[in-house]
Coordinates of C-alpha atoms in Angstrom, one line a residue:
M1 CA 118.8 64.6 118.1
P2 CA 119.4 60.8 118.2
G3 CA 116.0 59.9 117.0
T4 CA 116.3 62.2 114.0
S5 CA 119.7 60.7 113.1
A6 CA 118.4 57.2 113.3
A7 CA 115.4 58.0 111.2
S8 CA 117.7 59.6 108.6
S9 CA 120.0 56.6 108.5
S10 CA 117.2 54.1 108.3
S11 CA 115.7 55.7 105.2
P12 CA 118.5 56.8 103.0
S13 CA 116.3 56.8 99.9
A14 CA 113.7 59.2 101.3
P15 CA 113.4 62.4 99.3
P16 CA 114.9 65.5 100.8
A17 CA 112.5 67.9 102.6
S18 CA 110.9 70.5 100.4
P19 CA 112.0 74.1 100.9
P20 CA 109.5 76.4 102.6
Q21 CA 108.6 78.1 99.4
A22 CA 108.0 74.9 97.5
A23 CA 106.0 73.4 100.4
G24 CA 103.2 75.8 99.8
R25 CA 100.5 75.5 97.3
A26 CA 101.7 76.0 93.7
P27 CA 100.3 79.1 92.0
A28 CA 97.2 78.5 89.9
R29 CA 97.7 78.0 86.2
L30 CA 96.8 81.0 84.1
T31 CA 94.0 80.1 81.6
A32 CA 91.8 82.2 79.4
Y33 CA 88.9 81.8 81.8
S34 CA 91.0 83.1 84.7
L35 CA 91.4 86.4 82.9
P36 CA 88.8 88.3 84.9
L37 CA 90.3 87.0 88.2
H38 CA 93.8 87.8 87.1
T39 CA 92.7 91.3 86.1
F40 CA 91.4 92.0 89.7
R41 CA 94.6 90.4 91.1
V42 CA 96.7 92.8 89.1
F43 CA 94.4 95.7 90.2
G44 CA 94.7 94.7 93.8
A45 CA 98.4 94.7 93.7
C46 CA 98.7 98.2 92.2
A47 CA 95.4 99.9 92.9
L48 CA 96.7 103.0 94.7
S49 CA 99.5 103.7 92.2
L50 CA 97.0 103.3 89.3
V51 CA 94.5 105.7 90.9
L52 CA 97.1 108.3 91.5
W53 CA 98.5 108.0 88.0
F54 CA 95.1 108.2 86.3
S55 CA 94.1 111.2 88.5
A56 CA 97.3 113.1 87.7
G57 CA 96.7 112.4 84.0
R58 CA 93.1 113.7 84.2
A59 CA 94.3 116.8 86.1
V60 CA 96.8 117.6 83.3
R61 CA 94.1 116.9 80.7
A62 CA 91.6 119.3 82.5
A63 CA 94.2 122.0 82.7
L64 CA 95.1 121.7 79.1
M65 CA 91.5 121.8 78.0
W66 CA 90.8 124.8 80.1
A67 CA 93.8 126.6 78.7
G68 CA 93.0 125.7 75.2
T69 CA 89.4 127.0 75.4
E70 CA 90.5 130.2 77.1
L71 CA 93.2 131.0 74.5
A72 CA 91.1 130.1 71.5
H73 CA 89.1 133.4 71.3
G74 CA 90.2 137.0 71.1
D75 CA 92.5 139.2 69.0
Y76 CA 95.0 137.6 66.6
R77 CA 92.6 134.8 65.9
Q78 CA 94.9 132.8 63.7
V79 CA 97.7 132.8 66.2
R80 CA 95.4 131.7 68.9
I81 CA 94.1 128.7 66.8
V82 CA 97.7 127.7 66.1
V83 CA 98.3 127.6 69.9
T84 CA 95.0 125.8 70.5
T85 CA 95.8 123.1 68.0
L86 CA 99.2 122.7 69.7
I87 CA 97.4 122.3 73.0
F88 CA 95.1 119.7 71.6
T89 CA 98.2 117.8 70.4
L90 CA 99.4 117.8 74.0
I91 CA 96.0 116.6 75.2
V92 CA 96.2 113.5 72.9
L93 CA 99.9 112.9 73.8
N94 CA 98.8 113.1 77.5
E95 CA 96.4 110.2 76.9
L96 CA 99.2 108.1 75.4
V97 CA 101.5 108.9 78.4
V98 CA 98.8 108.0 80.9
M99 CA 98.0 104.6 79.3
V100 CA 101.6 103.7 78.9
G101 CA 102.3 104.8 82.5
M102 CA 99.6 102.6 83.9
L103 CA 100.7 99.6 81.9
H104 CA 104.2 100.2 83.1
L105 CA 103.1 100.5 86.7
V106 CA 101.6 97.0 86.9
R107 CA 104.5 95.2 85.4
G108 CA 105.7 93.9 88.8
A109 CA 102.4 92.0 89.3
L110 CA 102.8 90.0 86.0
R111 CA 104.2 86.5 86.1
E112 CA 105.9 86.9 82.7
I113 CA 107.8 89.9 84.0
R114 CA 108.9 88.1 87.2
V115 CA 110.2 85.2 85.0
R116 CA 112.2 87.7 82.9
R117 CA 113.6 89.2 86.1
A118 CA 114.6 85.8 87.4
E119 CA 116.3 85.0 84.0
D120 CA 117.8 88.5 83.9
E121 CA 116.2 89.4 80.6
G122 CA 116.1 93.2 81.3
A123 CA 112.5 93.3 82.4
D124 CA 113.1 96.4 84.6
E125 CA 113.0 99.0 81.9
S126 CA 112.4 102.6 83.0
L127 CA 109.2 104.4 82.3
F128 CA 111.0 106.8 80.0
G129 CA 112.4 103.9 78.0
A130 CA 108.9 102.4 77.6
L131 CA 107.5 105.7 76.6
N132 CA 110.2 106.4 74.1
R133 CA 109.6 103.0 72.4
T134 CA 105.8 102.9 72.6
T135 CA 104.4 106.4 72.0
L136 CA 105.1 106.4 68.3
L137 CA 103.2 103.2 67.7
F138 CA 100.5 104.5 70.1
A139 CA 100.2 107.7 68.1
T140 CA 100.0 105.8 64.9
I141 CA 97.2 103.6 66.2
Y142 CA 95.4 106.5 67.7
L143 CA 95.3 108.4 64.4
A144 CA 94.8 105.4 62.1
W145 CA 91.6 104.4 63.9
S146 CA 90.5 107.9 64.6
F147 CA 90.4 107.5 68.4
H148 CA 91.2 111.2 68.7
R149 CA 87.6 112.1 67.7
E150 CA 86.3 111.7 71.2
D151 CA 89.0 114.0 72.5
A152 CA 88.1 116.6 69.8
Q153 CA 84.4 116.3 70.6
E154 CA 85.0 116.8 74.3
F155 CA 87.3 119.8 73.6
I156 CA 84.8 121.5 71.3
S157 CA 81.8 120.7 73.6
L158 CA 83.7 122.4 76.5
D159 CA 84.4 125.4 74.4
S160 CA 80.8 125.7 73.3
M161 CA 79.5 125.4 76.8
K162 CA 81.8 128.1 78.1
R163 CA 80.8 130.5 75.3
I164 CA 77.1 129.9 75.3
D165 CA 76.3 133.3 76.7
Q166 CA 78.7 135.1 74.3
D167 CA 77.4 133.2 71.3
L168 CA 73.8 133.9 72.2
Q169 CA 74.5 137.7 72.5
G170 CA 76.5 137.6 69.3
S171 CA 73.7 135.8 67.4
L172 CA 71.2 138.5 68.6
A173 CA 73.6 141.2 67.3
G174 CA 74.1 139.4 64.0
I175 CA 77.6 138.2 64.7
E176 CA 78.6 134.8 63.4
S177 CA 79.3 132.3 66.2
E178 CA 82.7 130.8 66.7
A179 CA 81.5 127.7 68.5
G180 CA 83.0 124.5 67.1
T181 CA 85.7 126.2 65.1
I182 CA 88.6 126.1 67.5
L183 CA 90.2 123.2 65.7
L184 CA 89.1 124.0 62.2
G185 CA 89.3 127.8 61.8
L186 CA 93.0 128.0 60.8
D187 CA 93.9 129.5 57.5
M188 CA 94.8 126.8 54.9
R189 CA 98.3 128.3 54.1
I190 CA 99.3 128.6 57.7
S191 CA 98.1 125.1 58.6
A192 CA 99.8 123.7 55.5
G193 CA 103.1 125.4 56.4
I194 CA 103.0 124.1 59.9
A195 CA 102.2 120.6 58.7
V196 CA 105.2 120.7 56.3
A197 CA 107.5 121.8 59.2
A198 CA 106.0 119.1 61.5
Y199 CA 106.7 116.5 58.7
I200 CA 110.4 117.6 58.4
L201 CA 110.9 117.5 62.2
R202 CA 109.1 114.1 62.4
T203 CA 111.4 112.7 59.7
L204 CA 114.4 114.1 61.4
F205 CA 113.7 112.8 64.9
A206 CA 112.6 109.5 63.5
W207 CA 116.0 109.1 61.9
L208 CA 117.7 110.2 65.1
H209 CA 115.6 107.8 67.1
M210 CA 116.3 104.9 64.8
N211 CA 120.1 105.6 65.0
G212 CA 120.1 106.3 68.8
R213 CA 121.4 109.8 68.3
V214 CA 119.0 111.6 70.7
R215 CA 117.4 110.8 74.0
G216 CA 113.6 110.8 73.8
G217 CA 113.5 110.6 70.1
G218 CA 110.5 108.3 70.0
V219 CA 108.4 110.7 72.1
L220 CA 109.4 113.7 70.0
T221 CA 108.6 111.8 66.8
A222 CA 105.2 110.9 68.1
F223 CA 104.6 114.5 69.1
F224 CA 105.4 115.8 65.6
E225 CA 103.4 112.9 64.1
L226 CA 100.4 114.1 65.9
G227 CA 101.1 117.7 64.9
L228 CA 101.4 116.7 61.3
A229 CA 98.1 114.9 61.4
F230 CA 96.1 117.7 63.1
Y231 CA 97.5 120.6 61.2
G232 CA 97.3 118.6 58.0
L233 CA 93.7 117.7 58.6
N234 CA 93.0 121.4 59.2
A235 CA 94.5 122.3 55.8
L236 CA 92.5 119.6 54.1
F237 CA 89.2 120.7 55.6
A238 CA 90.0 124.3 54.7
L239 CA 90.8 123.2 51.1
A240 CA 87.7 121.1 50.8
A241 CA 85.5 124.0 52.1
S242 CA 87.0 126.5 49.7
R243 CA 86.8 124.2 46.7
A244 CA 83.5 122.5 47.4
D245 CA 81.6 124.2 44.5
W246 CA 84.6 123.7 42.2
L247 CA 84.6 120.0 42.9
D248 CA 80.9 119.6 42.4
E249 CA 81.2 121.1 38.9
R250 CA 83.9 118.7 37.8
A251 CA 82.9 116.2 35.1
A252 CA 84.8 113.4 36.9
V253 CA 82.8 114.0 40.1
A254 CA 79.5 114.1 38.2
A255 CA 80.4 110.9 36.4
V256 CA 81.2 109.0 39.6
K257 CA 77.9 110.2 41.2
G258 CA 76.0 109.0 38.1
W259 CA 77.7 105.7 38.2
F260 CA 76.7 105.1 41.8
E261 CA 73.1 106.1 41.0
D262 CA 73.0 103.6 38.1
L263 CA 74.5 100.9 40.3
E264 CA 71.8 101.5 42.9
K265 CA 69.1 101.2 40.3
T266 CA 70.6 98.0 38.9
L267 CA 71.2 96.4 42.3
P268 CA 68.4 97.4 44.6
W269 CA 70.1 95.8 47.6
W270 CA 73.4 97.8 47.1
K271 CA 72.4 100.8 49.2
G272 CA 70.9 98.7 52.0
F273 CA 74.0 96.5 52.1
W274 CA 76.3 99.4 52.6
E275 CA 74.0 101.0 55.1
G276 CA 74.1 97.8 57.1
V277 CA 77.9 97.7 56.8
G278 CA 78.0 101.3 58.0
D279 CA 75.9 100.4 61.1
L280 CA 77.9 97.2 61.8
W281 CA 81.4 98.6 61.3
P282 CA 81.6 100.9 64.4
L283 CA 80.4 98.0 66.5
L284 CA 83.1 95.7 65.0
V285 CA 85.8 98.4 65.7
D286 CA 84.6 98.9 69.3
A287 CA 84.3 95.1 70.1
L288 CA 87.3 93.7 68.2
I289 CA 89.7 96.2 66.7
E290 CA 90.0 98.6 69.6
P291 CA 90.8 96.0 72.3
L292 CA 93.4 94.4 69.9
A293 CA 95.0 97.7 69.2
W294 CA 95.4 98.4 72.9
L295 CA 96.7 94.9 73.5
A296 CA 99.4 95.5 70.8
V297 CA 100.4 98.6 72.8
A298 CA 100.6 96.6 76.0
A299 CA 102.7 94.0 74.3
L300 CA 105.1 96.7 73.1
V301 CA 105.3 98.3 76.6
Y302 CA 106.3 94.9 78.0
G303 CA 108.9 94.3 75.3
A304 CA 107.2 92.6 72.4
F305 CA 107.9 94.7 69.4
A306 CA 104.5 94.9 67.7
E307 CA 105.6 97.5 65.2
D308 CA 107.8 94.9 63.5
T309 CA 105.8 93.7 60.4
R310 CA 107.9 90.6 60.2
A311 CA 106.8 89.5 63.7
V312 CA 103.3 89.3 62.4
V313 CA 104.0 87.0 59.4
R314 CA 106.7 85.0 61.2
G315 CA 105.8 81.3 61.0
T316 CA 103.4 81.7 58.1
R317 CA 103.7 81.5 54.3
L318 CA 103.9 85.3 54.2
E319 CA 107.3 85.2 55.7
T320 CA 108.6 83.9 52.4
V321 CA 107.1 86.9 50.7
A322 CA 108.8 89.2 53.3
D323 CA 112.2 87.5 52.6
R324 CA 111.7 88.2 48.9
V325 CA 110.8 91.9 49.6
E326 CA 114.0 92.2 51.6
R327 CA 116.0 91.1 48.6
T328 CA 114.4 93.6 46.2
H329 CA 116.0 96.9 45.1
A330 CA 116.0 99.6 47.8
L331 CA 113.9 101.9 45.7
T332 CA 111.3 99.3 45.0
R333 CA 111.1 98.4 48.7
T334 CA 110.7 102.0 49.7
T335 CA 107.9 102.4 47.1
M336 CA 106.1 99.3 48.4
S337 CA 106.4 100.5 52.0
G338 CA 105.0 104.0 51.1
A339 CA 102.1 102.5 49.2
T340 CA 101.0 100.2 52.0
I341 CA 101.7 102.5 55.0
G342 CA 98.0 103.2 55.6
F343 CA 97.2 99.5 55.6
R344 CA 100.2 98.7 57.8
D345 CA 99.4 101.4 60.4
R346 CA 95.8 100.3 60.7
W347 CA 96.1 96.5 60.6
V348 CA 99.5 95.2 61.6
P349 CA 99.3 96.0 65.3
P350 CA 95.8 94.4 65.7
V351 CA 96.9 91.4 63.7
H352 CA 100.0 91.0 65.9
A353 CA 97.9 91.3 69.0
F354 CA 95.4 88.7 67.6
R355 CA 98.3 86.2 67.1
L356 CA 99.5 87.0 70.6
A357 CA 96.1 86.2 72.0
I358 CA 95.8 83.0 70.0
R359 CA 99.1 81.8 71.3
G360 CA 97.7 82.0 74.8
G361 CA 94.8 79.8 73.7
A362 CA 92.0 80.3 71.3
P363 CA 89.4 81.1 74.1
L364 CA 91.7 84.0 75.3
F365 CA 90.8 86.1 72.3
G366 CA 87.1 85.8 72.9
V367 CA 87.3 86.2 76.7
F368 CA 89.5 89.3 76.4
C369 CA 87.2 91.0 73.9
L370 CA 84.2 90.1 76.0
C371 CA 85.7 91.6 79.1
Y372 CA 86.9 94.7 77.3
V373 CA 83.4 95.4 75.9
A374 CA 81.8 94.5 79.3
L375 CA 83.9 97.2 80.9
Q376 CA 82.9 99.9 78.4
V377 CA 79.2 99.0 78.5
G378 CA 79.3 98.6 82.3
A379 CA 80.8 102.1 82.6
D380 CA 78.0 103.6 80.5
Y381 CA 75.3 101.8 82.5
A382 CA 77.0 102.8 85.8
D383 CA 76.9 106.5 84.8
R384 CA 73.2 106.2 83.9
S385 CA 72.4 104.4 87.1
I386 CA 74.1 106.9 89.3
R387 CA 72.2 109.8 87.6
A388 CA 68.9 107.9 87.8
L389 CA 69.4 107.0 91.5
V390 CA 70.6 110.4 92.6
G391 CA 68.2 112.5 90.5
S392 CA 67.6 116.1 91.5
D393 CA 65.0 118.8 91.0
F394 CA 67.6 121.5 91.8
P395 CA 68.4 123.7 88.8
F396 CA 71.8 123.1 87.2
F397 CA 72.5 120.3 89.7
W398 CA 74.1 118.1 87.0
T399 CA 76.0 121.0 85.6
L400 CA 77.9 121.1 88.9
F401 CA 78.1 117.4 89.7
S402 CA 78.3 115.8 86.2
S403 CA 82.1 116.1 86.0
P404 CA 82.8 114.3 89.3
V405 CA 80.5 111.4 88.4
E406 CA 82.1 111.1 84.9
F407 CA 85.6 111.2 86.5
A408 CA 84.7 108.5 89.0
V409 CA 83.2 106.2 86.3
D410 CA 86.2 106.9 83.9
L411 CA 88.6 106.2 86.8
V412 CA 87.2 102.7 87.5
A413 CA 86.9 101.9 83.8
G414 CA 90.3 103.2 82.8
V415 CA 92.2 101.6 85.6
L416 CA 90.5 98.2 85.1
T417 CA 91.0 98.4 81.3
A418 CA 94.8 98.9 81.9
C419 CA 94.8 95.9 84.3
L420 CA 92.8 93.8 81.7
L421 CA 95.4 94.6 79.0
A422 CA 98.2 93.7 81.3
A423 CA 96.5 90.5 82.5
A424 CA 95.7 89.4 78.9
F425 CA 99.3 89.9 77.8
D426 CA 100.5 88.1 80.9
I427 CA 98.4 85.0 80.2
A428 CA 99.3 85.0 76.5
A429 CA 103.0 85.5 77.1
T430 CA 103.2 83.0 80.0
R431 CA 101.4 80.2 78.1
S432 CA 103.4 80.9 75.0
R433 CA 106.6 80.6 77.1
E434 CA 105.4 77.4 78.7
A435 CA 104.6 75.9 75.3
G436 CA 108.0 76.9 74.0
Q437 CA 109.7 75.3 77.1
A438 CA 107.6 72.1 76.6
L439 CA 108.7 71.9 73.0
T440 CA 112.3 72.3 73.9
A441 CA 112.2 70.0 76.9

């Protein structure tokens, strides 16, 4: 059009028109205080897939629990307990797969992943690849912080409820009850032998995984890691039960007990102090350690290698110590790693996640932990509120409908927790990337 041409020639210095995408409003900046909103944004983008994935995981879990409690009793008791412990290992591994799967599902809703895709940084990793890399660290955290206790309690409670009639009849007939023994009734020699076999297989698949010799080596290593822990714990409990009287009669044990009794008399506040620590420690784990542990897993799912100890100390004075350790003799380095493995398994992933959160801004750590605790507490209160509002005088009403209510509450809490972890990682990684770009600009 002539008018348009004249206008263009009369204003040669006018800026070019913005493209349609840039003409719109720029996306809001991600901040620590936008974490709740970003969590619901991620949930809204992937809600259906998350619900289906969580439901499938719970269906598998229910099937495994039913099979385990059915197979635990009958003839060939020791063989049955071996199979039951194996099924419990699969139950825990299923929990790991479900969480990793949900975190992997929402990756498309994260800005950090979209930036990686735009820069062709290999952000579209397959679910199997994420599982293969993540499940070993996940299993380590799960065991190091005893998160498997809730699974064991639910497994044993289901078995006790299913056998309440048989146990009552057996107690009247003078027969010892088998309730609560499906995970601890294995003979010490059998459990020790299986634990040794699991250790050998774990070491083998760990070596194959590190050298890229076998597909799925990380998942198999995690499976044998869990098997080693559960069968090994069974052997230790059996040993402790059989040697309890022998240990009580040892002079060293008596001396230690006497030392603690004298210490309590000398320091009256000693016993009260440790009782207070015992009451406070579970709260500290639930409010700080547990969310950071899961954030470390989320970071690993999205490509940040949280199991690398050097990543934790990078940028601090401890990195110099790490360099010195790398230059030590191989035998010395192996010995140091073996001596500190318990410390490393428990603390390195949470510390790495803490540093990740701090890089996203100091308030992010507090807001993330607060939201995590609010979800857990909210789930408990939601369950109580539903039961109080519904109520019923009908006999065995909650025996029938307790499981659906628990599933609905766990579904909402589990899905939102996965979205919260993904959103927290997204904010931390995005702000860390922006800060790096600002430094290099």
